[in-house]
Coordinates of C-alpha atoms in Angstrom, one line a residue:
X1 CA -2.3 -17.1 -14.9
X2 CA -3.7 -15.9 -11.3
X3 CA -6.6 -16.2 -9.6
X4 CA -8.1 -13.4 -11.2
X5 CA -7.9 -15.6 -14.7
X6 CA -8.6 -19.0 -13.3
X7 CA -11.6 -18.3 -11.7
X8 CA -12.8 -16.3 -15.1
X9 CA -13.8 -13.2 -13.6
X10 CA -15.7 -10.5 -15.7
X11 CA -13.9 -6.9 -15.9
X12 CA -15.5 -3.7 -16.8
X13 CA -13.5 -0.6 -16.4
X14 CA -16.0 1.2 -15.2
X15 CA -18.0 -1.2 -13.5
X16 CA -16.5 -4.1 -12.4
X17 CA -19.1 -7.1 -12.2
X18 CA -17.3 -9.8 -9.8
X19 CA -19.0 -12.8 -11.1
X20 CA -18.2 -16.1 -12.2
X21 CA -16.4 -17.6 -9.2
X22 CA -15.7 -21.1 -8.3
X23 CA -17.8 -21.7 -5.5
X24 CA -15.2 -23.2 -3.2
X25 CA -13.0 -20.6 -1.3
X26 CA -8.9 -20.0 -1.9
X27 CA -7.0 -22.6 0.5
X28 CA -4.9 -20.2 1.9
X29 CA -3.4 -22.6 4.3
X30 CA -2.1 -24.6 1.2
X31 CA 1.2 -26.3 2.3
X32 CA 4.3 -26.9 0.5
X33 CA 5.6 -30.5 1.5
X34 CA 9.2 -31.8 0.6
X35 CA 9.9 -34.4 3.0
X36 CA 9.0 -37.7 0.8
X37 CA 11.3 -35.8 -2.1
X38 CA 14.5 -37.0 -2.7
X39 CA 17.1 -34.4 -2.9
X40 CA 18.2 -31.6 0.0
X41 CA 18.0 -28.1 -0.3
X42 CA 19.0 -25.3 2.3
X43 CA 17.9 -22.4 3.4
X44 CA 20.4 -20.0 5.5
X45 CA 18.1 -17.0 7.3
X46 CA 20.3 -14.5 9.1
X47 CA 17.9 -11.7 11.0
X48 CA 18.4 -9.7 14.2
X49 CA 14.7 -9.7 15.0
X50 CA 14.1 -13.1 17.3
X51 CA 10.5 -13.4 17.7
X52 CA 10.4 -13.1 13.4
X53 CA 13.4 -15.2 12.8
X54 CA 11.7 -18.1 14.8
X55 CA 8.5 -17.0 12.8
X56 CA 10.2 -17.3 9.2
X57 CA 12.3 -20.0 10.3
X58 CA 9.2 -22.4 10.5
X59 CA 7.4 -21.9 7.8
X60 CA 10.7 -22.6 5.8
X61 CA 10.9 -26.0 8.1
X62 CA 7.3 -27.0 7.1
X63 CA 8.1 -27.1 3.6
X64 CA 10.2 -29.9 4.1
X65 CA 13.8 -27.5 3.6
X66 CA 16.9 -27.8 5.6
X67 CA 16.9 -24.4 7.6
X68 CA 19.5 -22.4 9.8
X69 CA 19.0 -19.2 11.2
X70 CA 21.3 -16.5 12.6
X71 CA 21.3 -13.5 14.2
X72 CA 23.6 -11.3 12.6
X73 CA 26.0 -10.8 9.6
X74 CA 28.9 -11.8 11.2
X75 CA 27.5 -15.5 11.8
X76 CA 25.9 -16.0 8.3
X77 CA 29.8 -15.3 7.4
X78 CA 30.9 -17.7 9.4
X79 CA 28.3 -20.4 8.2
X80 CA 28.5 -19.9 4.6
X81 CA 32.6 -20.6 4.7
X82 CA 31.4 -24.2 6.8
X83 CA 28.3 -25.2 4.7
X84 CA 27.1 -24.9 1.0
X85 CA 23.3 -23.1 0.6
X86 CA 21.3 -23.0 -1.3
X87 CA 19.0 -19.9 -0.3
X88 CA 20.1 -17.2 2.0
X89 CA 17.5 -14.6 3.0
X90 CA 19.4 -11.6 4.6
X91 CA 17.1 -9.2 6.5
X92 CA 18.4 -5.4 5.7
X93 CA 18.8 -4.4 9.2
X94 CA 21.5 -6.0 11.2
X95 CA 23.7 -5.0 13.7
X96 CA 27.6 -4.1 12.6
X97 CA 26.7 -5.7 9.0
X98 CA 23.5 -5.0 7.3
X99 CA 22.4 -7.5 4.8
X100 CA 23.8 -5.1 1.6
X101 CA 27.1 -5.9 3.1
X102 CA 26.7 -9.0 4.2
X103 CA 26.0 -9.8 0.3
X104 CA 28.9 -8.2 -1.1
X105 CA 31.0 -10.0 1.5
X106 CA 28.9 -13.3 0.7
X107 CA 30.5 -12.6 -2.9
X108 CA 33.4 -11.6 -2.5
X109 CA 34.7 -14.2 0.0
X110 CA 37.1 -16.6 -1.2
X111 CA 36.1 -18.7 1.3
X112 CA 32.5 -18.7 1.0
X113 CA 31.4 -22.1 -0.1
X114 CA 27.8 -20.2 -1.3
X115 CA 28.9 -18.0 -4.2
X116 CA 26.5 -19.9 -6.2
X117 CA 23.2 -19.5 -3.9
X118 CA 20.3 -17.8 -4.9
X119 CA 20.0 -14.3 -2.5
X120 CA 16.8 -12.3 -1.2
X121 CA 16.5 -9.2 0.9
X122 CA 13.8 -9.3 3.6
X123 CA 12.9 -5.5 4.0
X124 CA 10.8 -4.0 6.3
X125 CA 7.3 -3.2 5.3
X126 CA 8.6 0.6 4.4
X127 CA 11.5 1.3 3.3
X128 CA 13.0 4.6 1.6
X129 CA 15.1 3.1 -1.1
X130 CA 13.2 2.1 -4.2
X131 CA 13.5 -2.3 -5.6
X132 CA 15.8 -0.9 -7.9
X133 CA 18.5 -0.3 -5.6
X134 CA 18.7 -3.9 -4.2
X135 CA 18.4 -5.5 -7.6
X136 CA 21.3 -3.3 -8.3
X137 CA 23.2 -4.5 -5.1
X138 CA 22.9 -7.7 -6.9
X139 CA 19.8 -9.5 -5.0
X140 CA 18.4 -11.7 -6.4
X141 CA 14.8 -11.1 -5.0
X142 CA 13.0 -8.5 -2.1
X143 CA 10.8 -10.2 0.4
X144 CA 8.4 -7.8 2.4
X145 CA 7.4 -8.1 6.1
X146 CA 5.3 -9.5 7.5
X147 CA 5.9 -12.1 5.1
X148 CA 3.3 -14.6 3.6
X149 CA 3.9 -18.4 3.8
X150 CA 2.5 -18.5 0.1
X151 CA 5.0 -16.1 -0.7
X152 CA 8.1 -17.9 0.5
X153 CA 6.9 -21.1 -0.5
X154 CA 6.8 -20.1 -4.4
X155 CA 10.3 -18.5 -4.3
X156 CA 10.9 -22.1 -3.0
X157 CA 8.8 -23.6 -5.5
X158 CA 10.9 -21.6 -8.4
X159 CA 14.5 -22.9 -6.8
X160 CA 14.3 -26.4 -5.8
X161 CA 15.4 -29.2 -8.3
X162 CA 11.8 -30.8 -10.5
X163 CA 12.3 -33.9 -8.4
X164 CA 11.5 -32.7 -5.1
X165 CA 8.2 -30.9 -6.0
X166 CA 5.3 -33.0 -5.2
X167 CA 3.6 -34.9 -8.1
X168 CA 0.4 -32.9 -7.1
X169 CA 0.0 -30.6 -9.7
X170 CA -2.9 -28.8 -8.5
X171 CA -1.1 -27.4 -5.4
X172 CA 1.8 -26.0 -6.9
X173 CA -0.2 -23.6 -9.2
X174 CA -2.5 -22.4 -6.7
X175 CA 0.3 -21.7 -4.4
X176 CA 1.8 -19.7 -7.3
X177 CA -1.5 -17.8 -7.8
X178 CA -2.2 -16.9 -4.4
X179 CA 1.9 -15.8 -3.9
X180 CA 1.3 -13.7 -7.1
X181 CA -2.2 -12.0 -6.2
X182 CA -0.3 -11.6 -2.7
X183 CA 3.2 -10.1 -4.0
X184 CA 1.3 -7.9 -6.7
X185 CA -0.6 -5.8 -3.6
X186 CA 1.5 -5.3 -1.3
X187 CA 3.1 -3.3 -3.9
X188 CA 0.5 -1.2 -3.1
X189 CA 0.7 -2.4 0.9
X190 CA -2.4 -4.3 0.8
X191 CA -1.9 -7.3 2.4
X192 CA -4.0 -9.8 0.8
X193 CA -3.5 -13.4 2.4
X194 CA -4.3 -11.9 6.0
X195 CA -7.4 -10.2 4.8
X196 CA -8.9 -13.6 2.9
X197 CA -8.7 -14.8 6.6
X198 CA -11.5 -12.6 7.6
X199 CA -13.5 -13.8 4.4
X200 CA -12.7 -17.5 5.0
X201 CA -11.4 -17.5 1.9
X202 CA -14.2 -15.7 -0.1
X203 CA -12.0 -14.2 -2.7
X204 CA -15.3 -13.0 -4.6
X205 CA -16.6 -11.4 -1.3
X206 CA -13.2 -10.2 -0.6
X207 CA -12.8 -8.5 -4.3
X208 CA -16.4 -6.9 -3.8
X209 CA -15.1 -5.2 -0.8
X210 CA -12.1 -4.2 -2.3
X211 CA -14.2 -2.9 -4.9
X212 CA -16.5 -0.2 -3.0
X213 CA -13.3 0.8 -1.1
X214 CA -12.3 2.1 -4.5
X215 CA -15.5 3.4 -5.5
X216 CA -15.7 5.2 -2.0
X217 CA -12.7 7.2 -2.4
X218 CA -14.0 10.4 -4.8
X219 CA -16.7 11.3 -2.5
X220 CA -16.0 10.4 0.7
X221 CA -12.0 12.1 0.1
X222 CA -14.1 15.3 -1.0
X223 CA -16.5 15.0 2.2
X224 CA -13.8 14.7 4.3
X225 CA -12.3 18.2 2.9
X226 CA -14.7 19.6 3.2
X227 CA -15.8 18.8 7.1
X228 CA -11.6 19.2 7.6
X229 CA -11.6 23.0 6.2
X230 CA -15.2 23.6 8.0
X231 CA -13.6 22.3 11.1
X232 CA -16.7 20.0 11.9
X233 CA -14.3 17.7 14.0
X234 CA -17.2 15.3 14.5
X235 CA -18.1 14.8 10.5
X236 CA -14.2 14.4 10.2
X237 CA -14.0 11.7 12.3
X238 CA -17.1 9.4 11.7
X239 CA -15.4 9.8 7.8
X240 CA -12.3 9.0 9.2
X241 CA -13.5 6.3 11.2
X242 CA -15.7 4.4 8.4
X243 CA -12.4 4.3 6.2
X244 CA -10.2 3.4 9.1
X245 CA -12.5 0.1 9.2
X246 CA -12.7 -0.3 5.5
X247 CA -9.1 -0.5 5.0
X248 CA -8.7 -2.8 8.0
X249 CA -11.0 -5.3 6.0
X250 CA -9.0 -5.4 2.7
X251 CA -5.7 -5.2 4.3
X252 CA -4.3 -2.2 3.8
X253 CA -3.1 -1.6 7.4
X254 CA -0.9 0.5 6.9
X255 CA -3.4 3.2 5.4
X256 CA -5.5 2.1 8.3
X257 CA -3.1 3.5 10.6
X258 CA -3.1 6.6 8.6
X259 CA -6.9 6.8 9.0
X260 CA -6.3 5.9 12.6
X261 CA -4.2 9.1 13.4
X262 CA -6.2 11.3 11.4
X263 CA -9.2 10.0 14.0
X264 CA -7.0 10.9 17.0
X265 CA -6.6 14.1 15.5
X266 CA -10.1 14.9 15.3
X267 CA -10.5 13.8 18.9
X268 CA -7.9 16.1 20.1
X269 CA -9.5 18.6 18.3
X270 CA -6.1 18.9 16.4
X271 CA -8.1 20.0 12.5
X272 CA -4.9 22.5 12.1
X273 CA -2.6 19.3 12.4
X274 CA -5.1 17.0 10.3
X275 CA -5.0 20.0 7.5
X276 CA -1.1 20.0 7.6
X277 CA -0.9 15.5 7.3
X278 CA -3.6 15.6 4.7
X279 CA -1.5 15.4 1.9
X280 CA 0.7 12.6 3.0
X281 CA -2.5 10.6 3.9
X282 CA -4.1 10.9 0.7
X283 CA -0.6 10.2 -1.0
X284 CA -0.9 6.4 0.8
X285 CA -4.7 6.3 0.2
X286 CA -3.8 6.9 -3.8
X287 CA -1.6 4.4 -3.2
X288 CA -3.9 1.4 -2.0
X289 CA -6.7 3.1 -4.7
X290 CA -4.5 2.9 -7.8
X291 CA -3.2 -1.0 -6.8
X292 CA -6.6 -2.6 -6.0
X293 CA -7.8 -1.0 -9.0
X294 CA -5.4 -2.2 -11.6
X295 CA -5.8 -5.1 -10.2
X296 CA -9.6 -5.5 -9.8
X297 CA -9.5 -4.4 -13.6
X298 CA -11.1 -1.1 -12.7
X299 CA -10.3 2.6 -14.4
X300 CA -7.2 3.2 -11.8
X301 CA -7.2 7.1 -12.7
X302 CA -8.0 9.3 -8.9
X303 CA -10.0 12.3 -9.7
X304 CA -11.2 13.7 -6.0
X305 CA -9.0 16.0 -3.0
X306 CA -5.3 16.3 -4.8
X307 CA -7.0 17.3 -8.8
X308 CA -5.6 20.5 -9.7
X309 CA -9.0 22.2 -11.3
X310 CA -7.5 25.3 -12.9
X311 CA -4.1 24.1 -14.3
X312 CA -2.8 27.2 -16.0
X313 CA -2.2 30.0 -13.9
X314 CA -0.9 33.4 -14.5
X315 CA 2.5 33.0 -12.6
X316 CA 1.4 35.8 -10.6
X317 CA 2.0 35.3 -6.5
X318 CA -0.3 36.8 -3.8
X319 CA 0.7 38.1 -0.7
X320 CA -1.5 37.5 2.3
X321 CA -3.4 40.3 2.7
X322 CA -4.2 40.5 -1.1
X323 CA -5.8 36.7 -1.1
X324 CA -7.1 37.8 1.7
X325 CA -9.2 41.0 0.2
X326 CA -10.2 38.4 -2.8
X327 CA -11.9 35.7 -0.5
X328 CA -13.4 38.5 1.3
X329 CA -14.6 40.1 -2.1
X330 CA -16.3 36.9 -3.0
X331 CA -17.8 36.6 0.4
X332 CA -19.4 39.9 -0.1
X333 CA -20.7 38.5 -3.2
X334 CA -22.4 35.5 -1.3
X335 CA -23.7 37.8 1.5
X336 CA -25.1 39.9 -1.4
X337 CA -26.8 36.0 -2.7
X338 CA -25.1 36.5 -6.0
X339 CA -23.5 33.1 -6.5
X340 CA -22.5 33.9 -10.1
X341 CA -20.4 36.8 -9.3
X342 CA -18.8 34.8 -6.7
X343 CA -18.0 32.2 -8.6
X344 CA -17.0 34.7 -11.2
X345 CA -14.0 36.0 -8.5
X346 CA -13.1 32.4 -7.6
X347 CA -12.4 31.6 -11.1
X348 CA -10.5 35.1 -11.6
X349 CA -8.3 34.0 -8.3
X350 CA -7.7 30.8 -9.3
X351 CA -5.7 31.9 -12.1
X352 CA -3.1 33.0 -9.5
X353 CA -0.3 30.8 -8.9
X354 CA -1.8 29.7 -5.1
X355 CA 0.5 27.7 -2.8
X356 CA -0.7 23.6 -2.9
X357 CA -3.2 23.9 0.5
X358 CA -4.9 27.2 -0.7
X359 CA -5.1 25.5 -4.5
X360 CA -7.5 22.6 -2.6
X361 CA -9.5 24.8 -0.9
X362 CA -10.3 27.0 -4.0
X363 CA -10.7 23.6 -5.7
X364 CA -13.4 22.5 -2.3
X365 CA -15.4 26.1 -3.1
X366 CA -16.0 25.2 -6.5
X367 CA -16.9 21.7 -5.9
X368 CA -19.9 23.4 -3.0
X369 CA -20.4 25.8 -5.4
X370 CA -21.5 23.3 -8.6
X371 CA -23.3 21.0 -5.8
X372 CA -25.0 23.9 -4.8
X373 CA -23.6 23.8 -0.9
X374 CA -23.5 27.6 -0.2
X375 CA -22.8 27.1 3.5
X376 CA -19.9 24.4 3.0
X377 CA -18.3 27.2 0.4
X378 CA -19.0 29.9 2.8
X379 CA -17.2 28.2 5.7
X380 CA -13.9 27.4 3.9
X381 CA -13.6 30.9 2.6
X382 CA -14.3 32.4 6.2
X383 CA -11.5 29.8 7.4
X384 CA -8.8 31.5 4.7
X385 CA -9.4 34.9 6.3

């Protein structure tokens, strides 16, 4: 059960009505205590990185575990044939001996004394291989950076003996809830623990503003193509901006940063550059859309800049001077003030096979042209010419 269920919240798929909250906030500083347990249990952290190894390394010592940290492959070898473990978190990135090999060396070792121990990869917040491939590699779990202390606590939580879990009931499951909520978004690189900071906790506030963010995405996607192909650098960057500060707040930093560049863009007066980035901005911003909406319970379909309107075509390719002579043949039509006819030859073109960025901005035309925004449609097509 996660939060979501314990604190009974109402879902509509259209509408989601965030209501029926406990009225204290999520502990997120809930800690994991073994130190009046009887029983040991180690932890063996190898990671290159100094400043997160010291990080990781205490909040594995404040749960009460045995913990030793090295800096490299070659010395989590050299520990595992002295001492038995039973946890090793390998970070992928190591000098000489990245933690894939580390692990097949871990197993294959006749004189590793750790063959039995439970396994995790600690990756980098983006990576290019998919979970797949470690769970192949035979890990038996991914942590993601930055990590969360809920996080590591529950994979603790799920290893350790029954006997050396507190008697208190009440914080084990809410550490499990708030490590599931946690895990389950930053599969879309949300990063929900950090973010609760900034609501104090507020997990109904926090899900409300998680909530716009979602709703905001059809217009303000299609605004922002439309001041992007206008070249209205100042439009494109208050847009950018907003976003930039609305993804800060739920914890998607990562498309924060995305936002962040477009802004910088803008500023430069680099729109050419934006146009050319676009895609790979609105692939993240999908991203963070789709994951906060299956998990606010909201309809998680994305209907605004990337949709396809026309999806047949007649396999027919333009050259440039032809699409040219078409977008200046329904300019003539609009100088002429028949918007039927222009629309009539936007239609007509569409049914050519168009490369990706000229299918968008045929796609931004019709959307001015069915909210009636001549002067937006007019600028995009003089921009093609």
């Amino acid at each position: 059960m996660s939060l979501l269920d314990k604190f009974d919240l109402i879902r509509k798929r259209e509408n989601v009505e965030l209501t029926g909250f406990e009225d204290r906030p999520v502990d997120i500083e809930k800690q994991l205590n073994l130190y009046t347990r009887d029983g040991q249990f180690y932890v063996l952290l190898a990671d290159a990185d100094y400043s997160e190894r010291i990080e990781i390394e205490r909040m594995i010592d404040q749960t009460g575990c045995f913990v030793t940290s090295v800096s490299s492959g070659m010395e989590c070898m050299m520990e595992v044939t002295k001492d038995m473990y039973n946890l090793i978190l390998l970070s992928r990135n190591m000098p000489r001996m990245d933690g894939i090999q580390t692990l097949r060396n871990i197993k294959s070792s006749t004189q590793s004394k750790c063959h039995d121990a439970k396994i995790y990869i600690i990756l980098d917040e983006k990576v290019d291989e998919p979970d797949i491939y470690f769970e192949n590699a035979g890990f038996d779990g991914i942590i993601r950076k930055p990590i969360d202390r809920a996080i590591l606590q529950n994979i603790i939580i799920g290893l350790v003996p029954e006997k050396m879990l507190p008697d208190d009931e009440d914080l084990i499951e809410d550490i499990r809830e708030i490590a599931e909520d946690a895990e389950t978004l930053k599969g879309c690189d949300v990063r929900l623990i950090e973010s609760l900071k900034s609501f104090k906790g507020d997990m109904n506030a926090y899900m409300e503003a998680a909530g716009k963010f979602c709703d905001e995405y059809d217009s303000y996607s299609a605004d922002m193509l439309d001041a992007l192909y206008t070249r209205n650098n100042n439009d494109y960057m208050d847009k950018m901006r907003h976003c930039r500060e609305s993804a800060r707040k739920i914890g998607a930093m990562y498309l924060a940063d995305c936002f962040d560049d477009h802004v910088k863009m803008a500023k430069e007066d680099s729109l050419d550059v934006a146009e050319s980035n676009w895609q790979s901005l609105v692939s993240e911003w999908e991203k963070v859309i789709i994951g906060l909406s299956s998990w606010l319970g909201k309809n998680s379909e994305v209907s605004g800049t990337t949709d396809v309107l026309v999806l047949k075509t007649n396999g027919i390719r333009l050259k440039s001077k032809d699409l040219k002579e078409r977008v200046s043949d329904i300019l003539s039509s609009l100088e002429m003030n028949n918007k039927e006819e222009a629309e009539k030859k936007l239609s007509k073109l569409s049914e050519y096979d168009l490369e990706a960025d000229v299918r968008r901005k045929m796609d931004q035309v019709k959307r001015a042209f069915e909210k009636n925004n001549i002067n937006i449609a007019v600028d995009i097509l003089k921009g093609m010419i």
